[in-house]
Coordinates of C-alpha atoms in Angstrom, one line a residue:
Chain A
X1 CA 164.9 24.8 -42.0
X2 CA 163.2 22.9 -44.9
X3 CA 161.4 19.8 -43.7
X4 CA 160.3 16.6 -45.5
X5 CA 157.7 14.5 -43.8
X6 CA 158.0 10.7 -44.4
X7 CA 154.7 8.9 -43.6
X8 CA 151.1 10.1 -43.9
X9 CA 149.4 8.5 -40.9
X10 CA 148.1 9.8 -37.6
X11 CA 151.4 11.1 -36.3
X12 CA 152.3 12.7 -39.6
X13 CA 148.9 14.4 -39.8
X14 CA 149.0 16.0 -36.4
X15 CA 152.7 16.8 -36.5
X16 CA 152.3 18.3 -39.9
X17 CA 149.4 20.5 -38.8
X18 CA 151.4 21.6 -35.8
X19 CA 154.5 22.4 -37.9
X20 CA 152.4 24.6 -40.2
X21 CA 150.9 26.3 -37.2
X22 CA 154.4 27.2 -35.9
X23 CA 155.4 28.5 -39.3
X24 CA 157.7 25.6 -40.3
X25 CA 158.7 25.2 -44.0
X26 CA 157.4 21.8 -45.0
X27 CA 158.6 21.0 -48.5
X28 CA 157.1 17.6 -49.2
X29 CA 155.1 14.7 -47.9
X30 CA 156.1 11.1 -48.8
X31 CA 154.1 8.0 -48.3
X32 CA 154.4 4.6 -50.0
X33 CA 150.6 4.8 -50.4
X34 CA 149.9 7.4 -53.1
X35 CA 146.4 8.2 -51.9
X36 CA 147.6 8.9 -48.3
X37 CA 150.5 11.0 -49.6
X38 CA 148.1 13.0 -51.8
X39 CA 145.6 13.5 -49.0
X40 CA 148.1 14.8 -46.5
X41 CA 149.8 16.9 -49.1
X42 CA 146.5 18.5 -49.9
X43 CA 145.7 19.1 -46.2
X44 CA 149.1 20.7 -45.6
X45 CA 149.2 22.5 -49.0
X46 CA 152.6 20.9 -49.9
X47 CA 153.7 18.6 -52.8
X48 CA 153.6 14.8 -52.2
X49 CA 155.2 11.7 -53.7
X50 CA 155.0 7.9 -53.2
X51 CA 158.2 6.9 -54.9
X52 CA 161.4 7.1 -52.7
X53 CA 163.3 8.2 -55.9
X54 CA 161.2 11.4 -55.9
X55 CA 161.9 12.4 -52.3
X56 CA 163.3 15.9 -52.2
X57 CA 167.1 15.6 -51.4
X58 CA 167.6 19.3 -50.5
X59 CA 165.7 19.5 -47.2
X60 CA 167.4 20.2 -43.8
X61 CA 165.3 17.8 -41.7
X62 CA 163.6 14.5 -42.6
X63 CA 161.0 13.4 -40.1
X64 CA 160.1 9.7 -40.4
X65 CA 156.6 8.8 -39.0
X66 CA 156.5 5.5 -40.8
X67 CA 156.1 2.1 -39.1
X68 CA 159.1 0.8 -37.1
X69 CA 159.9 -2.1 -39.4
X70 CA 160.1 0.2 -42.5
X71 CA 162.5 2.7 -41.0
X72 CA 165.9 1.4 -42.1
X73 CA 164.7 0.7 -45.6
X74 CA 163.3 4.1 -46.2
X75 CA 166.3 5.7 -44.4
X76 CA 168.6 3.9 -46.9
X77 CA 166.8 5.4 -49.8
X78 CA 166.5 9.1 -48.8
X79 CA 170.2 9.9 -49.4
X80 CA 170.5 13.3 -47.9
X81 CA 173.7 12.7 -45.8
X82 CA 174.1 16.3 -44.6
X83 CA 170.5 16.7 -43.4
X84 CA 169.1 15.8 -39.9
X85 CA 167.1 12.5 -39.9
X86 CA 164.6 12.1 -37.1
X87 CA 162.2 9.3 -36.3
X88 CA 159.2 9.5 -34.0
X89 CA 159.0 6.0 -32.6
X90 CA 159.0 5.1 -28.9
X91 CA 160.7 1.8 -29.0
X92 CA 163.3 2.2 -31.8
X93 CA 166.9 3.1 -31.0
X94 CA 168.3 6.3 -32.5
X95 CA 171.1 4.2 -34.1
X96 CA 168.8 2.8 -36.7
X97 CA 170.0 5.7 -38.8
X98 CA 173.7 4.7 -38.4
X99 CA 175.3 4.2 -41.8
X100 CA 172.5 6.1 -43.6
X101 CA 173.0 9.6 -42.1
X102 CA 175.6 11.7 -40.2
X103 CA 173.1 13.7 -38.2
X104 CA 170.2 11.9 -36.7
X105 CA 167.9 11.6 -33.7
X106 CA 164.5 11.1 -32.3
X107 CA 161.4 13.3 -31.7
X108 CA 158.9 11.0 -29.9
X109 CA 155.5 12.6 -29.0
X110 CA 153.8 10.9 -26.1
X111 CA 150.2 10.9 -27.3
X112 CA 147.6 8.7 -29.0
X113 CA 146.5 10.3 -32.2
X114 CA 143.4 9.7 -34.3
X115 CA 143.1 11.3 -37.7
X116 CA 139.8 13.0 -37.1
X117 CA 140.2 14.2 -33.6
X118 CA 142.2 17.5 -32.9
X119 CA 144.7 17.5 -30.1
X120 CA 146.4 20.4 -28.3
X121 CA 149.9 19.6 -29.6
X122 CA 151.5 22.4 -27.5
X123 CA 150.9 20.3 -24.4
X124 CA 152.2 17.0 -25.7
X125 CA 155.5 15.9 -24.0
X126 CA 158.3 15.4 -26.6
X127 CA 161.1 13.0 -25.9
X128 CA 164.3 13.9 -27.8
X129 CA 167.6 12.4 -28.7
X130 CA 170.4 13.5 -31.0
X131 CA 173.7 12.0 -32.1
X132 CA 175.7 15.2 -32.1
X133 CA 175.7 18.9 -31.0
X134 CA 174.4 20.1 -34.4
X135 CA 171.4 17.7 -34.2
X136 CA 170.7 18.4 -30.6
X137 CA 170.7 22.1 -31.1
X138 CA 168.4 22.0 -34.2
X139 CA 166.1 19.5 -32.4
X140 CA 165.9 21.7 -29.3
X141 CA 164.8 24.7 -31.5
X142 CA 162.3 22.6 -33.3
X143 CA 160.8 21.0 -30.1
X144 CA 160.5 24.4 -28.4
X145 CA 158.3 25.6 -31.2
X146 CA 156.1 22.5 -31.2
X147 CA 155.5 22.0 -27.5
X148 CA 156.1 23.5 -24.1
X149 CA 157.2 20.1 -22.7
X150 CA 160.4 18.3 -23.9
X151 CA 163.0 16.1 -22.4
X152 CA 166.3 14.7 -23.8
X153 CA 166.4 11.0 -23.0
X154 CA 168.5 8.0 -24.1
X155 CA 167.0 5.4 -26.4
X156 CA 166.8 3.0 -23.4
X157 CA 164.9 5.5 -21.3
X158 CA 162.6 6.4 -24.2
X159 CA 161.7 2.7 -24.5
X160 CA 160.5 2.9 -20.9
X161 CA 158.3 5.9 -21.7
X162 CA 156.8 4.0 -24.6
X163 CA 156.1 1.0 -22.3
X164 CA 154.5 3.3 -19.7
X165 CA 152.2 4.6 -22.5
X166 CA 151.1 1.0 -23.2
X167 CA 149.9 0.8 -19.7
X168 CA 148.4 4.3 -19.4
X169 CA 146.7 4.2 -22.9
X170 CA 146.5 0.8 -24.6
X171 CA 145.8 -1.3 -21.5
X172 CA 143.5 1.3 -20.1
X173 CA 141.5 1.2 -23.3
X174 CA 141.3 -2.6 -23.0
X175 CA 139.9 -2.1 -19.5
X176 CA 137.2 0.2 -21.1
X177 CA 136.4 -2.5 -23.7
X178 CA 136.0 -5.2 -21.0
X179 CA 133.8 -2.9 -19.0
X180 CA 131.7 -2.2 -22.0
X181 CA 131.2 -6.0 -22.6
X182 CA 130.0 -6.4 -19.0
X183 CA 127.6 -3.4 -18.9
X184 CA 126.1 -4.6 -22.2
X185 CA 125.5 -8.0 -20.6
X186 CA 123.4 -6.1 -18.0
X187 CA 121.4 -4.5 -20.9
X188 CA 122.9 -1.0 -20.3
X189 CA 124.7 1.1 -23.0
X190 CA 128.5 1.8 -22.7
X191 CA 127.7 5.5 -22.2
X192 CA 126.8 5.0 -18.5
X193 CA 130.5 4.4 -17.9
X194 CA 131.6 7.7 -19.4
X195 CA 131.3 9.9 -16.2
X196 CA 133.3 7.2 -14.2
X197 CA 135.9 7.0 -16.9
X198 CA 136.3 10.7 -17.0
X199 CA 136.5 11.1 -13.2
X200 CA 139.0 8.3 -12.9
X201 CA 141.3 10.1 -15.5
X202 CA 140.7 13.5 -14.0
X203 CA 141.4 12.5 -10.4
X204 CA 145.1 11.8 -11.1
X205 CA 145.5 15.5 -11.9
X206 CA 145.0 16.1 -8.2
X207 CA 146.2 13.1 -6.3
X208 CA 148.6 10.3 -7.2
X209 CA 147.3 7.0 -8.6
X210 CA 148.3 5.3 -5.4
X211 CA 146.1 7.7 -3.3
X212 CA 143.3 7.4 -5.9
X213 CA 143.1 3.6 -5.7
X214 CA 139.6 2.4 -4.7
X215 CA 137.7 -0.9 -5.1
X216 CA 137.5 -4.3 -3.6
X217 CA 141.2 -5.3 -4.1
X218 CA 142.7 -2.3 -2.2
X219 CA 140.3 -2.8 0.7
X220 CA 140.7 -6.5 0.6
X221 CA 137.0 -7.1 0.2
X222 CA 137.1 -10.9 -0.4
X223 CA 133.3 -11.2 -0.6
X224 CA 132.9 -8.8 -3.4
X225 CA 135.9 -10.2 -5.3
X226 CA 134.4 -13.7 -5.0
X227 CA 131.1 -12.3 -6.4
X228 CA 133.0 -10.8 -9.3
X229 CA 135.0 -13.9 -10.1
X230 CA 131.8 -15.9 -10.2
X231 CA 130.3 -13.4 -12.7
X232 CA 133.3 -14.0 -14.9
X233 CA 133.1 -17.8 -14.8
X234 CA 132.4 -18.1 -18.5
X235 CA 135.1 -15.6 -19.5
X236 CA 138.5 -17.1 -18.8
X237 CA 140.5 -14.1 -20.2
X238 CA 138.7 -11.5 -18.2
X239 CA 138.8 -13.6 -15.1
X240 CA 142.6 -14.0 -15.4
X241 CA 142.9 -10.2 -15.8
X242 CA 140.6 -9.7 -12.8
X243 CA 142.8 -12.0 -10.6
X244 CA 146.2 -10.7 -11.9
X245 CA 145.4 -7.0 -11.5
X246 CA 143.7 -7.5 -8.1
X247 CA 146.9 -9.3 -6.9
X248 CA 148.9 -6.4 -8.2
X249 CA 146.7 -3.8 -6.4
X250 CA 147.1 -5.7 -3.2
X251 CA 150.9 -5.9 -3.7
X252 CA 151.2 -2.2 -4.6
X253 CA 149.4 -1.2 -1.4
X254 CA 151.3 -3.5 0.9
X255 CA 154.5 -1.5 0.5
Chain B
X1 CA 109.9 13.0 2.3
X2 CA 112.1 13.1 5.4
X3 CA 115.4 11.5 4.9
X4 CA 118.0 10.0 7.3
X5 CA 121.6 9.4 5.9
X6 CA 123.4 6.5 7.5
X7 CA 127.1 6.7 6.9
X8 CA 129.4 9.8 6.6
X9 CA 132.0 8.8 4.0
X10 CA 132.5 9.8 0.4
X11 CA 129.2 8.6 -1.0
X12 CA 127.2 10.1 2.0
X13 CA 129.0 13.4 1.5
X14 CA 128.3 13.8 -2.2
X15 CA 124.8 12.3 -2.0
X16 CA 124.0 14.6 0.9
X17 CA 125.2 17.7 -0.8
X18 CA 123.2 16.8 -3.9
X19 CA 120.1 16.0 -1.8
X20 CA 120.3 19.5 -0.3
X21 CA 120.8 21.1 -3.7
X22 CA 117.6 19.5 -4.9
X23 CA 115.7 20.7 -1.8
X24 CA 115.4 17.4 0.0
X25 CA 114.6 17.3 3.7
X26 CA 117.5 15.6 5.4
X27 CA 116.7 15.1 9.1
X28 CA 119.8 13.5 10.4
X29 CA 123.2 12.0 9.7
X30 CA 124.3 8.8 11.5
X31 CA 127.8 7.4 11.6
X32 CA 129.3 5.0 14.1
X33 CA 132.3 7.4 14.1
X34 CA 131.2 10.4 16.1
X35 CA 133.7 12.8 14.5
X36 CA 132.6 11.8 10.9
X37 CA 128.9 12.2 11.9
X38 CA 129.6 15.6 13.4
X39 CA 131.6 16.8 10.4
X40 CA 129.0 15.7 7.8
X41 CA 126.1 17.0 10.0
X42 CA 127.8 20.4 10.1
X43 CA 128.5 20.4 6.3
X44 CA 124.8 19.6 5.6
X45 CA 123.4 21.7 8.5
X46 CA 121.5 18.8 10.1
X47 CA 121.7 17.0 13.4
X48 CA 124.0 14.0 13.8
X49 CA 124.3 10.9 16.0
X50 CA 126.7 8.0 16.4
X51 CA 124.5 5.8 18.5
X52 CA 122.0 3.6 16.7
X53 CA 119.6 4.0 19.5
X54 CA 119.5 7.7 18.7
X55 CA 118.6 7.3 15.0
X56 CA 115.4 9.3 14.2
X57 CA 112.6 6.7 13.8
X58 CA 110.2 9.1 12.1
X59 CA 111.8 9.5 8.6
X60 CA 110.3 8.3 5.4
X61 CA 113.5 7.2 3.7
X62 CA 116.7 5.8 5.2
X63 CA 119.7 5.8 2.9
X64 CA 122.5 3.5 3.9
X65 CA 126.0 4.5 2.6
X66 CA 127.9 2.3 5.1
X67 CA 130.2 -0.5 4.2
X68 CA 128.7 -3.7 2.8
X69 CA 129.6 -5.9 5.8
X70 CA 127.8 -3.6 8.3
X71 CA 124.5 -3.3 6.3
X72 CA 122.4 -6.0 8.0
X73 CA 123.6 -5.0 11.5
X74 CA 122.6 -1.4 11.1
X75 CA 119.4 -2.3 9.3
X76 CA 118.4 -4.4 12.2
X77 CA 118.8 -1.5 14.6
X78 CA 117.0 1.3 12.7
X79 CA 113.5 -0.1 13.4
X80 CA 111.4 2.1 11.2
X81 CA 109.3 -0.7 9.5
X82 CA 107.0 1.6 7.5
X83 CA 109.8 3.7 6.0
X84 CA 111.7 3.0 2.8
X85 CA 115.2 1.6 3.3
X86 CA 117.8 2.0 0.5
X87 CA 121.4 1.0 0.3
X88 CA 123.9 2.4 -2.2
X89 CA 126.1 -0.7 -2.8
X90 CA 126.9 -2.2 -6.2
X91 CA 127.4 -5.8 -5.2
X92 CA 124.9 -6.3 -2.4
X93 CA 121.5 -7.8 -3.1
X94 CA 118.4 -5.8 -2.3
X95 CA 117.2 -8.7 -0.1
X96 CA 119.7 -7.8 2.6
X97 CA 116.8 -5.7 4.1
X98 CA 114.4 -8.7 4.2
X99 CA 113.1 -9.2 7.7
X100 CA 114.2 -5.7 8.8
X101 CA 111.9 -3.6 6.6
X102 CA 108.8 -3.9 4.4
X103 CA 109.8 -1.3 1.8
X104 CA 113.3 -1.5 0.6
X105 CA 115.5 -1.1 -2.4
X106 CA 118.8 0.2 -3.9
X107 CA 120.1 3.5 -5.2
X108 CA 123.6 2.8 -6.6
X109 CA 125.4 5.7 -8.1
X110 CA 128.1 4.7 -10.7
X111 CA 130.9 7.0 -9.8
X112 CA 134.2 7.2 -7.8
X113 CA 133.9 9.8 -5.1
X114 CA 136.7 11.6 -3.2
X115 CA 135.7 13.8 -0.2
X116 CA 137.5 16.9 -1.5
X117 CA 136.7 16.8 -5.2
X118 CA 133.3 18.1 -6.4
X119 CA 131.5 16.0 -9.0
X120 CA 128.5 16.8 -11.2
X121 CA 126.0 14.5 -9.6
X122 CA 123.3 15.4 -12.1
X123 CA 125.2 13.4 -14.7
X124 CA 125.9 10.3 -12.6
X125 CA 124.0 7.2 -13.7
X126 CA 121.9 5.8 -10.9
X127 CA 120.9 2.1 -10.8
X128 CA 117.7 1.5 -8.9
X129 CA 115.8 -1.4 -7.5
X130 CA 112.7 -1.6 -5.3
X131 CA 110.8 -4.5 -3.7
X132 CA 107.3 -3.1 -4.3
X133 CA 105.2 -0.4 -6.1
X134 CA 105.4 2.1 -3.3
X135 CA 109.2 1.9 -3.1
X136 CA 109.6 1.9 -6.8
X137 CA 107.5 5.0 -7.2
X138 CA 109.2 6.9 -4.4
X139 CA 112.6 5.9 -5.6
X140 CA 111.8 7.1 -9.1
X141 CA 110.8 10.5 -7.9
X142 CA 114.0 10.7 -5.7
X143 CA 116.3 9.6 -8.6
X144 CA 114.7 12.0 -11.1
X145 CA 115.6 14.9 -8.8
X146 CA 119.2 13.6 -8.2
X147 CA 120.3 12.8 -11.8
X148 CA 119.2 12.8 -15.4
X149 CA 120.3 9.2 -15.9
X150 CA 118.7 6.3 -14.1
X151 CA 117.9 2.6 -14.7
X152 CA 115.9 0.0 -12.8
X153 CA 118.0 -3.2 -12.7
X154 CA 117.9 -6.5 -10.8
X155 CA 120.4 -7.1 -8.1
X156 CA 122.1 -9.6 -10.4
X157 CA 122.5 -7.0 -13.2
X158 CA 123.6 -4.3 -10.8
X159 CA 126.5 -6.6 -9.7
X160 CA 127.6 -6.6 -13.3
X161 CA 127.6 -2.8 -13.4
X162 CA 129.7 -2.8 -10.3
X163 CA 132.1 -5.3 -11.9
X164 CA 132.4 -3.2 -15.0
X165 CA 133.3 -0.2 -12.7
X166 CA 136.1 -2.3 -11.3
X167 CA 137.6 -2.5 -14.8
X168 CA 136.8 1.0 -15.9
X169 CA 137.9 2.7 -12.7
X170 CA 139.9 0.6 -10.2
X171 CA 141.9 -1.4 -12.8
X172 CA 142.4 1.6 -15.0
X173 CA 143.8 3.5 -12.0
X174 CA 146.2 0.5 -11.4
X175 CA 147.4 0.9 -15.0
X176 CA 148.1 4.6 -14.2
X177 CA 150.1 3.5 -11.2
X178 CA 152.2 1.0 -13.1
X179 CA 152.8 3.6 -15.8
X180 CA 153.9 6.0 -13.1
X181 CA 156.5 3.6 -11.8
X182 CA 157.9 3.1 -15.2
X183 CA 158.2 6.8 -16.2
X184 CA 159.9 7.4 -12.9
X185 CA 162.5 4.8 -13.7
X186 CA 163.2 6.8 -16.8
X187 CA 163.7 9.9 -14.6
X188 CA 160.6 11.6 -15.8
X189 CA 157.7 12.8 -13.6
X190 CA 154.2 11.2 -13.7
X191 CA 152.8 14.5 -15.1
X192 CA 154.1 13.7 -18.6
X193 CA 151.4 11.0 -18.8
X194 CA 148.5 13.3 -18.1
X195 CA 147.7 14.4 -21.7
X196 CA 147.8 10.8 -22.8
X197 CA 145.6 9.7 -19.9
X198 CA 143.1 12.5 -20.7
X199 CA 143.1 11.8 -24.5
X200 CA 142.6 8.0 -23.9
X201 CA 139.6 8.7 -21.7
X202 CA 138.2 11.4 -24.0
X203 CA 138.5 9.3 -27.1
X204 CA 135.8 6.8 -26.1
X205 CA 133.3 9.7 -26.1
X206 CA 133.6 9.7 -29.9
X207 CA 134.6 6.1 -30.9
X208 CA 134.1 2.7 -29.2
X209 CA 136.9 1.2 -27.1
X210 CA 137.3 -1.4 -29.8
X211 CA 137.9 1.2 -32.5
X212 CA 140.1 3.2 -30.2
X213 CA 142.5 0.4 -29.5
X214 CA 146.1 1.1 -30.5
X215 CA 149.5 -0.3 -29.4
X216 CA 151.8 -3.2 -30.1
X217 CA 149.3 -6.0 -29.2
X218 CA 146.5 -4.9 -31.5
X219 CA 148.9 -4.6 -34.5
X220 CA 150.7 -7.8 -33.4
X221 CA 154.1 -6.0 -33.2
X222 CA 156.1 -8.9 -31.7
X223 CA 159.4 -7.0 -31.8
X224 CA 158.1 -4.1 -29.6
X225 CA 156.3 -6.5 -27.2
X226 CA 159.6 -8.4 -26.8
X227 CA 161.4 -5.2 -26.0
X228 CA 158.7 -4.4 -23.4
X229 CA 158.8 -7.8 -21.8
X230 CA 162.6 -7.5 -21.4
X231 CA 162.2 -4.1 -19.7
X232 CA 159.9 -5.8 -17.2
X233 CA 162.3 -8.7 -16.5
X234 CA 162.7 -7.6 -12.8
X235 CA 159.0 -7.0 -12.2
X236 CA 157.1 -10.3 -12.4
X237 CA 153.7 -8.8 -11.5
X238 CA 153.8 -6.1 -14.2
X239 CA 155.2 -8.6 -16.7
X240 CA 152.3 -11.0 -16.1
X241 CA 149.8 -8.1 -16.5
X242 CA 151.6 -7.1 -19.7
X243 CA 151.3 -10.6 -21.1
X244 CA 147.7 -11.2 -19.9
X245 CA 146.3 -8.0 -21.3
X246 CA 148.2 -8.2 -24.5
X247 CA 146.7 -11.7 -25.1
X248 CA 143.3 -10.3 -24.3
X249 CA 143.7 -7.4 -26.8
X250 CA 144.7 -9.9 -29.5
X251 CA 141.7 -12.1 -28.6
X252 CA 139.2 -9.2 -28.6
X253 CA 140.4 -8.1 -32.0
X254 CA 140.4 -11.5 -33.6
X255 CA 136.6 -11.7 -33.5

């Protein structure tokens, strides 16, 4: 199967490297930014282009890793109606390809990627969707090579997976940033939090988040919560977050 | 230095094991629950008691790992005025010992402990405070044996460290639990989130939380946020958290 990668960001980079690792036949990298296309093309040792007119029309699979809002525009320009068109977005319906392609679907990797940091792609859960038997069968073969974990899900259920990732990754990272601000106010570097952050993430490999919950909210320690709210008196946002999540913890542990 | 451990919970267990590892001379374990005292006494191979009248009065250091609200009561009963009295609480002032002891202070380990899960205590940051030179000097020697990371901080600054731990650990864990509920609604087990949780925690070893922030809020992707808020229409708590943290992320990245 000849593959064209559309996009040259974090997802394209890690997916491209994994595709090469599994022996896939990548024919071209496209990005509207010429420098990005060039850099990823060089990394993957494949040709690149930054003009939609120059996209190779002879591939079997087109994988779109571009931003959600650009998907339909680029899809309308690829013009390879017999090929399979896949996007990698969590919150975009498969049907975005309707009218532009006959065979289409989704390959959504549940991970946060940074350009410079290697990840073990073989462990990343892939959420798949295809509009017909031909696409589903090709997508299954592709996914099996890329990772040991894959699920076929509807667009609606995939949106839930994406939402859960916002909590588990984006919001968690915001908690780290708020924690960083507070330790710095005490004159201590962020690094003191790293063993705690690591242990918190590691624990849920062994026990459920519900069992792992500790802290003043779950034990209803009003005295400590009051101390904390006082410390946040000049930071309205952080205080609101403190109150809202503490309420949620109490609620989740009432059941 | 002869040590008595007061309390037999998670902190006492891990601190006790680390003390033994470093060759400390633990003389006794006290807990008001006889079974807990017995179990930890057996684990550490030291005598135990559950009656404050039976607490060994001849030790040099008493380490209180009991709950915040019981600290003054137990401190009033130990009656070893020449010894050093240390509590391990994040949000309790050192002065809780005033009137009960002449030499007192704090040894607060910044970590989340579970009974059954071993931790590398030598990497745990310890936050220290002592009321006089004698205590500070003994506390420094003790802390240096226990861990390679220790800071002397005021009670006020230690409360900030404790607050930061609520964000980095307790609230982060709540994010994991909310994420779990959402993936289960999509019919997928919690385990699919583990690589993402791990990567999110690992990333901040290399780049700051601010640089690591990804997701719809930081890129102001209104369309995706609207999709997510719709998915949370029947879950008011989670929706409030979504809105509050998304606002915070926008705010933190405006600066």
